Short mmCIF file of C-alpha atoms in Angstrom, two decimals:
data_model
loop_
_atom_site.label_atom_id
_atom_site.label_comp_id
_atom_site.label_asym_id
_atom_site.label_seq_id
_atom_site.Cartn_x
_atom_site.Cartn_y
_atom_site.Cartn_z
CA MET A 20 67.28 58.04 57.76
CA GLN A 21 66.49 55.44 60.28
CA ARG A 22 63.95 56.14 62.37
CA ILE A 23 63.95 56.41 66.33
CA THR A 24 62.51 53.70 68.19
CA PHE A 25 62.10 52.99 71.67
CA GLY A 26 61.81 49.47 72.84
CA THR A 27 61.38 47.90 76.13
CA SER A 28 63.94 50.06 77.93
CA GLY A 29 64.55 53.16 75.76
CA TRP A 30 66.33 53.53 72.33
CA ARG A 31 69.26 51.62 71.62
CA GLY A 32 71.72 51.64 68.63
CA ILE A 33 74.99 50.74 67.11
CA LEU A 34 77.31 53.69 67.61
CA CYS A 35 78.69 55.53 64.58
CA GLU A 36 75.75 53.79 62.77
CA ASP A 37 72.45 54.97 64.39
CA PHE A 38 73.69 56.12 67.57
CA ILE A 39 75.52 59.31 67.06
CA PHE A 40 75.98 62.75 68.39
CA GLU A 41 73.39 64.06 66.31
CA ASN A 42 70.70 61.88 66.98
CA VAL A 43 71.56 62.05 70.74
CA LYS A 44 70.88 65.40 70.43
CA VAL A 45 67.77 65.15 68.82
CA VAL A 46 66.06 62.61 71.21
CA THR A 47 67.29 65.05 74.02
CA GLN A 48 65.55 67.53 72.62
CA ALA A 49 62.80 65.59 72.31
CA ILE A 50 62.79 64.52 76.02
CA ALA A 51 63.07 68.35 76.89
CA ASP A 52 60.22 69.40 74.95
CA HIS A 53 58.12 66.52 76.56
CA VAL A 54 59.04 67.50 79.87
CA LYS A 55 58.09 71.07 79.49
CA SER A 56 54.78 69.89 77.91
CA ASN A 57 54.20 68.39 81.42
CA GLY A 58 55.09 71.32 83.09
CA GLU A 59 58.03 69.64 85.28
CA ALA A 60 60.83 71.27 83.52
CA GLY A 61 61.78 73.18 86.32
CA LYS A 62 62.16 70.25 88.71
CA GLY A 63 65.65 69.71 86.30
CA ILE A 64 66.89 66.23 84.99
CA ILE A 65 69.49 64.09 86.05
CA VAL A 66 72.21 62.61 83.19
CA GLY A 67 74.07 59.61 83.84
CA TYR A 68 75.81 57.12 81.92
CA ASP A 69 76.90 53.50 82.14
CA SER A 70 80.83 52.30 81.63
CA ARG A 71 80.25 52.17 77.52
CA PHE A 72 82.38 53.96 75.06
CA MET A 73 81.62 57.61 74.85
CA GLY A 74 79.33 57.41 78.03
CA GLU A 75 80.81 60.83 79.46
CA ALA A 76 80.92 62.77 75.84
CA PHE A 77 77.09 61.66 74.92
CA ALA A 78 75.73 62.88 78.70
CA ARG A 79 77.77 66.26 78.30
CA GLU A 80 75.91 66.64 75.12
CA ALA A 81 73.13 65.78 76.43
CA ALA A 82 73.78 68.32 79.48
CA ARG A 83 73.97 71.27 76.56
CA VAL A 84 70.90 70.46 75.02
CA LEU A 85 68.72 70.30 78.18
CA THR A 86 70.56 73.40 79.61
CA GLY A 87 69.75 75.03 76.39
CA SER A 88 66.53 74.59 76.93
CA GLY A 89 66.81 76.29 80.13
CA ILE A 90 66.28 72.89 82.18
CA THR A 91 68.48 72.60 85.16
CA THR A 92 70.88 69.51 84.24
CA PHE A 93 72.41 67.34 87.31
CA LEU A 94 75.27 65.73 85.57
CA CYS A 95 76.67 62.19 87.35
CA VAL A 96 80.58 62.71 87.46
CA ARG A 97 81.02 58.89 87.16
CA ASP A 98 79.34 55.95 85.59
CA THR A 99 76.34 55.28 87.67
CA PRO A 100 73.91 52.16 88.22
CA THR A 101 70.42 52.64 86.63
CA PRO A 102 68.76 51.81 90.10
CA VAL A 103 70.97 54.63 91.65
CA ILE A 104 69.92 57.06 89.00
CA SER A 105 66.08 55.90 89.59
CA PHE A 106 66.86 56.33 93.50
CA GLU A 107 68.13 59.95 92.94
CA ILE A 108 65.24 61.06 90.98
CA LEU A 109 62.84 60.28 93.59
CA ARG A 110 65.43 61.92 96.08
CA ARG A 111 65.74 65.15 94.21
CA ARG A 112 62.25 64.85 93.29
CA THR A 113 63.46 66.03 89.46
CA ALA A 114 61.14 65.94 86.71
CA GLY A 115 63.14 63.01 85.60
CA ALA A 116 66.43 61.08 84.39
CA ILE A 117 68.20 60.18 80.72
CA ASN A 118 70.76 57.52 81.08
CA PHE A 119 73.00 56.42 78.47
CA THR A 120 73.13 52.66 78.96
CA ALA A 121 72.24 49.65 76.84
CA SER A 122 72.07 47.43 79.89
CA HIS A 123 73.56 44.06 79.00
CA ASN A 124 73.70 44.21 75.30
CA PRO A 125 77.16 44.01 73.64
CA PRO A 126 79.85 46.69 73.58
CA GLU A 127 79.00 48.19 70.18
CA TYR A 128 75.71 49.83 71.43
CA ASN A 129 74.58 52.18 73.49
CA GLY A 130 71.02 53.54 74.35
CA ILE A 131 69.15 56.71 75.78
CA LYS A 132 66.66 55.89 78.41
CA PHE A 133 64.31 58.16 79.79
CA SER A 134 62.95 57.48 83.51
CA PRO A 135 60.33 59.97 84.14
CA SER A 136 59.60 61.69 87.91
CA TRP A 137 57.73 58.91 89.49
CA GLY A 138 61.26 57.30 88.83
CA GLY A 139 60.18 54.06 86.73
CA PRO A 140 61.22 53.22 83.12
CA ALA A 141 59.17 55.36 80.97
CA LEU A 142 55.58 53.95 79.96
CA PRO A 143 54.50 53.68 76.58
CA GLN A 144 52.33 56.45 76.72
CA THR A 145 55.65 58.72 77.30
CA THR A 146 58.03 57.15 74.69
CA ASP A 147 55.32 57.42 72.26
CA ASP A 148 55.70 60.93 72.83
CA ILE A 149 59.14 61.07 72.95
CA GLU A 150 59.45 58.87 69.92
CA ARG A 151 57.09 61.12 67.73
CA ARG A 152 58.47 64.58 68.74
CA ALA A 153 62.17 62.89 67.96
CA ASN A 154 61.39 61.50 64.39
CA GLU A 155 59.68 64.62 63.73
CA MET A 156 62.95 66.92 64.43
CA LEU A 157 65.02 63.93 62.64
CA GLY A 158 67.54 65.46 59.93
CA GLU A 159 67.16 69.14 61.23
CA ILE A 160 69.27 70.97 63.53
CA CYS A 161 66.13 71.47 65.64
CA TYR A 162 67.73 71.30 68.94
CA ASN A 163 68.91 74.29 71.51
CA GLU A 164 72.71 74.46 73.11
CA CYS A 165 74.49 75.91 75.76
CA SER A 166 78.42 75.33 76.35
CA ILE A 167 79.20 73.93 79.33
CA ASP A 168 80.77 76.84 80.85
CA GLU A 169 77.78 79.08 80.23
CA ALA A 170 75.65 76.63 82.12
CA VAL A 171 77.75 76.42 84.85
CA LYS A 172 77.95 80.15 85.24
CA LYS A 173 73.97 80.67 84.64
CA GLY A 174 73.51 77.73 87.65
CA LEU A 175 71.96 75.22 84.80
CA LEU A 176 74.57 72.64 85.57
CA VAL A 177 75.40 70.92 88.78
CA GLU A 178 77.78 67.68 88.61
CA ILE A 179 76.58 65.09 90.97
CA ASP A 180 77.62 62.06 92.33
CA PRO A 181 74.72 60.00 94.22
CA MET A 182 76.29 57.12 95.45
CA GLN A 183 76.64 57.96 98.78
CA HIS A 184 73.01 58.94 99.61
CA TYR A 185 71.80 55.05 97.75
CA LEU A 186 74.35 53.48 100.05
CA ASP A 187 72.81 54.92 103.17
CA ASP A 188 69.81 54.02 102.01
CA LEU A 189 70.45 50.57 101.09
CA ALA A 190 72.10 50.15 104.47
CA MET A 191 68.76 50.43 105.98
CA LYS A 192 67.48 47.78 103.67
CA ILE A 193 69.96 44.72 104.11
CA ASP A 194 71.36 43.06 106.92
CA PHE A 195 75.20 43.44 106.44
CA ALA A 196 75.48 41.96 109.94
CA ALA A 197 73.74 38.74 108.91
CA ILE A 198 75.92 38.84 105.95
CA ALA A 199 79.20 38.91 107.70
CA LYS A 200 78.49 35.40 108.94
CA LEU A 201 78.27 33.73 105.78
CA GLY A 202 81.89 34.05 105.23
CA THR A 203 83.62 34.76 101.55
CA ILE A 204 81.57 36.38 99.12
CA ALA A 205 82.84 36.63 95.48
CA VAL A 206 81.53 39.88 93.59
CA ASN A 207 81.66 40.05 89.94
CA PRO A 208 80.46 43.76 88.41
CA LEU A 209 81.10 42.83 85.07
CA TYR A 210 83.40 45.78 84.59
CA GLY A 211 80.26 47.78 85.05
CA THR A 212 78.60 50.44 86.78
CA ALA A 213 78.56 48.38 90.18
CA ARG A 214 82.15 48.80 90.65
CA GLY A 215 82.11 50.27 94.59
CA TYR A 216 78.47 49.35 95.16
CA LEU A 217 79.05 45.86 96.17
CA ALA A 218 82.48 44.95 97.50
CA GLU A 219 82.84 48.26 98.70
CA PRO A 220 80.13 48.49 101.32
CA LEU A 221 80.50 44.54 102.05
CA LYS A 222 83.80 45.05 103.10
CA ALA A 223 82.86 48.07 105.27
CA HIS A 224 80.52 46.03 107.28
CA GLY A 225 83.07 43.08 107.88
CA VAL A 226 82.32 40.95 105.19
CA LYS A 227 84.84 39.25 103.50
CA VAL A 228 85.18 39.65 99.77
CA VAL A 229 86.80 38.00 96.59
CA GLN A 230 86.28 40.47 92.99
CA MET A 231 87.21 40.09 89.83
CA ASN A 232 86.40 42.19 86.72
CA ALA A 233 85.98 45.22 88.90
CA ASN A 234 88.23 47.61 86.53
CA ARG A 235 86.15 49.91 83.80
CA ASP A 236 86.59 48.19 80.40
CA PRO A 237 84.03 49.34 77.71
CA TYR A 238 84.64 45.90 76.13
CA PHE A 239 83.26 43.87 78.73
CA GLY A 240 86.15 41.36 78.64
CA GLY A 241 84.92 40.52 74.99
CA PHE A 242 81.55 39.72 76.21
CA PRO A 243 77.87 41.19 76.40
CA PRO A 244 78.10 42.24 80.10
CA GLU A 245 75.23 40.19 80.96
CA PRO A 246 75.77 38.03 84.17
CA SER A 247 74.10 34.59 82.71
CA GLU A 248 75.45 31.36 82.94
CA LYS A 249 76.91 31.74 79.19
CA TYR A 250 78.95 34.63 79.84
CA ILE A 251 80.11 34.56 83.63
CA GLN A 252 82.24 30.95 83.31
CA ASP A 253 85.41 32.58 84.64
CA PHE A 254 83.52 33.71 87.52
CA ILE A 255 81.74 30.07 88.02
CA LYS A 256 85.00 28.77 87.74
CA LEU A 257 86.54 30.77 90.51
CA VAL A 258 83.52 30.16 92.77
CA ARG A 259 83.85 26.76 92.26
CA GLN A 260 87.41 26.08 92.76
CA ASP A 261 87.57 28.39 95.96
CA PRO A 262 86.02 26.16 98.80
CA GLU A 263 85.89 29.48 101.11
CA ILE A 264 83.45 31.08 98.75
CA ALA A 265 80.12 30.69 99.90
CA LEU A 266 78.29 32.56 97.45
CA GLY A 267 78.67 34.11 94.09
CA ILE A 268 77.00 37.66 93.08
CA ALA A 269 77.23 38.96 89.89
CA THR A 270 75.53 42.62 87.76
CA ASP A 271 75.15 43.82 84.42
CA GLY A 272 76.69 46.76 82.81
CA ASP A 273 74.67 48.75 84.22
CA ALA A 274 74.01 46.76 87.16
CA ASP A 275 70.03 46.40 87.19
CA ARG A 276 70.09 42.90 86.55
CA PHE A 277 71.91 39.99 89.05
CA GLY A 278 73.74 36.67 88.71
CA ILE A 279 73.79 34.45 91.30
CA VAL A 280 76.36 31.58 91.81
CA ASP A 281 75.59 29.10 94.85
CA GLY A 282 78.90 28.04 96.80
CA ASP A 283 79.41 25.05 94.37
CA GLY A 284 79.82 26.88 91.61
CA THR A 285 76.06 26.21 90.21
CA PHE A 286 74.38 29.23 88.29
CA ILE A 287 70.72 29.82 89.44
CA GLU A 288 68.25 30.81 87.13
CA PRO A 289 66.71 34.43 87.99
CA ASN A 290 63.12 32.84 87.77
CA TYR A 291 63.98 30.67 91.03
CA ILE A 292 65.43 33.75 92.87
CA ILE A 293 62.32 35.91 92.66
CA ALA A 294 60.37 33.12 93.99
CA LEU A 295 62.60 32.33 97.05
CA LEU A 296 63.13 36.24 97.64
CA LEU A 297 59.28 36.24 97.94
CA ASP A 298 59.01 33.37 100.66
CA TYR A 299 61.59 34.68 102.27
CA LEU A 300 60.43 38.53 102.39
CA VAL A 301 56.84 37.29 103.83
CA ARG A 302 57.97 34.62 106.09
CA VAL A 303 60.92 36.10 107.56
CA LYS A 304 60.66 39.94 107.07
CA GLY A 305 57.17 39.75 107.70
CA MET A 306 56.32 41.85 104.30
CA LYS A 307 52.62 42.43 103.20
CA GLY A 308 51.26 43.17 99.55
CA GLY A 309 51.26 41.22 96.47
CA VAL A 310 53.85 40.14 93.73
CA GLY A 311 54.43 41.22 90.52
CA ARG A 312 56.02 38.72 87.59
CA SER A 313 55.86 39.43 83.57
CA VAL A 314 54.09 36.51 81.44
CA ALA A 315 57.08 35.11 80.88
CA THR A 316 58.24 34.77 84.43
CA SER A 317 57.83 31.40 86.38
CA HIS A 318 54.75 30.38 88.34
CA LEU A 319 57.05 29.28 90.85
CA VAL A 320 56.19 32.53 92.25
CA ASP A 321 52.49 31.88 91.67
CA ALA A 322 53.06 28.89 93.77
CA VAL A 323 55.21 30.85 96.63
CA ALA A 324 52.19 33.49 96.22
CA LYS A 325 49.53 30.62 96.64
CA MET A 326 51.37 29.26 99.54
CA HIS A 327 51.15 32.67 101.48
CA ASP A 328 47.74 33.80 100.33
CA VAL A 329 49.43 36.46 98.48
CA LYS A 330 47.79 38.48 95.32
CA VAL A 331 49.79 37.60 91.66
CA TYR A 332 49.68 40.42 89.10
CA GLU A 333 50.83 38.96 86.25
CA THR A 334 52.18 41.67 83.58
CA PRO A 335 53.31 42.04 79.90
CA VAL A 336 57.17 42.11 79.40
CA GLY A 337 59.11 45.10 80.61
CA PHE A 338 59.69 46.21 83.74
CA LYS A 339 57.96 49.59 83.75
CA PHE A 340 55.03 47.42 84.22
CA VAL A 341 56.36 45.79 87.08
CA GLY A 342 57.93 49.09 88.50
CA GLU A 343 54.20 50.80 88.14
CA LEU A 344 53.11 48.21 90.46
CA ILE A 345 55.53 49.33 93.14
CA ALA A 346 55.09 52.96 92.53
CA GLN A 347 51.66 52.37 93.42
CA ASP A 348 52.50 50.12 96.84
CA LYS A 349 50.49 47.05 95.29
CA ILE A 350 53.41 44.56 95.78
CA ILE A 351 56.19 43.27 98.22
CA ILE A 352 58.40 41.85 95.47
CA GLY A 353 58.28 42.55 91.36
CA GLY A 354 60.69 40.71 88.97
CA GLU A 355 61.07 39.03 85.40
CA GLU A 356 62.97 35.98 84.40
CA SER A 357 65.65 38.48 82.82
CA ALA A 358 66.99 38.81 86.14
CA GLY A 359 65.25 41.95 87.11
CA LEU A 360 63.93 42.80 90.53
CA THR A 361 63.02 45.09 92.99
CA ILE A 362 61.01 45.09 96.34
CA LYS A 363 58.53 47.61 98.37
CA GLY A 364 60.02 50.41 99.47
CA HIS A 365 62.54 50.43 97.14
CA VAL A 366 62.80 52.00 93.73
CA PRO A 367 60.34 51.06 90.93
CA GLU A 368 63.01 49.99 88.73
CA LYS A 369 65.16 46.75 88.27
CA ASP A 370 67.84 46.71 90.85
CA GLY A 371 70.85 44.11 90.79
CA ILE A 372 72.89 45.70 93.51
CA LEU A 373 69.97 45.32 95.85
CA ALA A 374 69.09 41.83 94.23
CA CYS A 375 72.53 40.57 95.32
CA LEU A 376 72.55 41.61 98.66
CA LEU A 377 69.04 40.60 99.22
CA VAL A 378 69.89 36.84 98.34
CA ALA A 379 73.51 37.22 100.25
CA GLU A 380 71.21 38.05 103.73
CA MET A 381 68.41 34.95 102.40
CA VAL A 382 71.39 32.77 102.39
CA ALA A 383 72.86 34.02 105.52
CA HIS A 384 70.00 34.03 107.96
CA GLU A 385 68.64 30.86 106.79
CA GLY A 386 72.32 29.14 107.10
CA MET A 387 71.43 26.91 103.60
CA PRO A 388 72.97 26.95 100.09
CA VAL A 389 70.38 28.57 97.11
CA LYS A 390 70.08 25.19 96.24
CA ALA A 391 69.16 23.90 99.43
CA LEU A 392 66.43 26.48 99.90
CA LEU A 393 65.13 25.99 96.45
CA GLU A 394 64.87 21.94 96.96
CA ARG A 395 63.17 22.97 100.60
CA LEU A 396 60.76 25.41 98.85
CA TYR A 397 60.03 22.74 96.18
CA SER A 398 59.42 20.29 98.91
CA LYS A 399 56.30 22.71 99.78
CA VAL A 400 55.10 23.84 96.50
CA GLY A 401 56.09 21.20 93.83
CA ARG A 402 58.72 21.65 90.80
CA TYR A 403 58.91 24.32 88.71
CA LEU A 404 61.71 24.02 85.65
CA THR A 405 61.94 26.77 82.92
CA LYS A 406 63.30 26.98 79.43
CA ARG A 407 63.71 29.68 76.99
CA ILE A 408 64.94 29.46 73.56
CA ASN A 409 64.65 31.21 70.11
CA LEU A 410 63.01 30.07 67.02
CA THR A 411 64.46 31.72 63.77
CA LEU A 412 61.75 32.10 61.02
CA SER A 413 62.10 31.87 57.38
CA PRO A 414 60.78 34.52 55.04
CA GLU A 415 57.86 32.12 54.25
CA LEU A 416 57.20 31.16 57.92
CA GLU A 417 57.33 35.10 59.00
CA GLU A 418 54.46 35.96 56.63
CA VAL A 419 52.21 33.29 57.87
CA PHE A 420 53.15 33.61 61.57
CA PRO A 421 50.64 35.70 62.81
CA GLU A 422 47.86 33.21 61.10
CA ARG A 423 49.62 30.43 62.60
CA ILE A 424 49.47 32.13 66.14
CA ALA A 425 46.53 33.05 66.22
CA ALA A 426 45.16 29.43 66.45
CA THR A 427 44.82 27.70 69.99
CA PRO A 428 45.81 24.18 69.34
CA ALA A 429 43.74 21.82 71.24
CA SER A 430 46.78 20.71 73.11
CA PHE A 431 50.77 20.49 73.01
CA ALA A 432 52.47 17.21 73.82
CA GLY A 433 49.39 15.49 74.89
CA GLU A 434 48.33 17.80 77.56
CA PRO A 435 45.06 19.78 76.74
CA VAL A 436 45.42 23.27 76.77
CA LYS A 437 43.37 25.02 79.53
CA GLU A 438 43.65 28.97 78.74
CA LYS A 439 45.31 31.41 76.30
CA ILE A 440 46.74 34.75 77.80
CA THR A 441 47.75 37.39 75.28
CA ILE A 442 48.68 40.52 77.23
CA ASP A 443 51.96 39.93 75.66
CA GLY A 444 52.44 37.35 73.06
CA ASN A 445 50.69 33.87 73.36
CA LYS A 446 50.75 32.08 76.39
CA PHE A 447 48.96 28.48 76.49
CA ILE A 448 48.16 27.37 80.09
CA LEU A 449 48.00 23.76 79.89
CA GLU A 450 45.66 21.35 82.08
CA ASP A 451 48.66 19.88 84.32
CA GLY A 452 49.68 23.59 84.89
CA SER A 453 52.75 23.23 82.27
CA TRP A 454 52.73 26.24 79.95
CA LEU A 455 54.30 27.85 76.87
CA LEU A 456 54.50 31.42 75.89
CA PHE A 457 55.35 32.29 72.01
CA ARG A 458 56.60 35.88 71.89
CA LYS A 459 57.59 37.73 68.48
CA SER A 460 60.97 40.07 68.24
CA GLY A 461 59.97 43.37 67.32
CA THR A 462 63.44 43.58 65.68
CA GLU A 463 64.31 39.98 63.82
CA PRO A 464 62.65 37.20 62.11
CA VAL A 465 62.82 35.45 65.42
CA VAL A 466 60.02 33.67 67.68
CA ARG A 467 61.26 33.77 71.50
CA LEU A 468 59.47 30.47 73.06
CA TYR A 469 59.42 30.22 76.69
CA CYS A 470 58.29 26.55 78.64
CA GLU A 471 57.46 25.72 82.09
CA ALA A 472 57.00 22.25 83.64
CA SER A 473 57.60 20.05 86.58
CA SER A 474 60.10 17.66 84.98
CA GLU A 475 62.92 17.57 82.81
CA GLU A 476 61.29 15.40 80.37
CA ARG A 477 58.03 17.10 80.27
CA LEU A 478 59.94 20.33 79.66
CA GLN A 479 61.69 18.89 76.76
CA ALA A 480 58.07 17.78 75.30
CA LEU A 481 56.84 21.37 75.55
CA VAL A 482 60.43 22.71 73.90
CA ASP A 483 59.76 20.12 70.62
CA ALA A 484 55.73 20.65 70.69
CA GLY A 485 56.60 24.46 70.84
CA ARG A 486 58.90 24.25 67.90
CA GLU A 487 56.86 21.85 65.86
CA PHE A 488 53.88 24.21 66.25
CA ILE A 489 55.92 27.57 64.85
CA LEU A 490 58.08 25.73 62.34
CA GLY A 491 56.46 22.48 61.61
CA LYS A 492 58.14 19.17 61.48
CA GLY A 493 61.50 19.11 60.65
#
């Protein structure tokens, strides 16, 4: 029987293979036992789900297990964005939440994400305990269950819709009046949980909206629900062809990631959005504090931070580490290159809805398209270009990979290595400020290579050098 393994954002599996009701009940019982061991069971647990297959059914089974353990369960009545569940944890002061989501993974996947009482993604010490408890129970009927009717009668099951509380809070953080002056905004929730969370509030504040992919579809239109350039070509085409559209905003399946399309149809890399928003929040909104970014995120963030005398916190990959900085009130904004960010005073979780609306506010307030804002920023701090590729290892290369990556070469692409950072993978900072990061996948024979440089030519040279370092001359 396959072990339950929690990754950077919960346990994910393929439906009908390892992600089955029996395993879901076991993991839910492990979470119940974990919460009881912390003395927080009396606070209750929220159960939510995204728009994937069987989300409601998995959520109801989790509710049966939780209430069978005597834990009050707040069950979402519709598919709910991950950041909204995080907001509701803090608003209700619950022991945490179980969220059935596989985020941007393809439609055949589902997952369980546990967020504890502080509202962010569970840290390793929490998931390690839940993982251990679950694997000790695998293959046994070791969970408690209560029927839905009985749970309702006992007052242990309460149905909730946290949408309005979240939107009311968002209205205090976003300048919708400024956005209303921008013009038409294109919205793409990618068939996911952001339906009703982006277009409707914008329209309620007088913003003209064009919307697509706004119906629930567990197949996500035949693509992974990821708002990356590769998977939103239909949306990019819509924005490019309609001269009235000033900006395109998109979210992934559970609305914790964002995608930004400029008014001319240009897709804007998330790395650059994090840096632009840092500059905007400090310069225009007067926010004080540091900035958090993952080790794989662009140093354009660092350049902006230096310009504003802001401290940079570099974290391992996984938003839980950025969320922790938000919860500790250390940073203005925290983000990852994989399109996740949040800000001071908001939830310690990725929020694609917030990110999209902040970009719309920034563009409206500054009166410039995103590309023009980026060029203006480059003129102040220099140009930063990033790229990520996957390198597939042969069995022979996978065997020698640990020894190879442990070495520190004198240079890459003719530029001396200045520093090596090993908080997550192996990151080589070069004398000219460019860098390479190698991170081995924990589930497949793949090395993820991240590179950053000041020009396309230099960037490609680093990619070639990084490929040769891992794979050898081909």
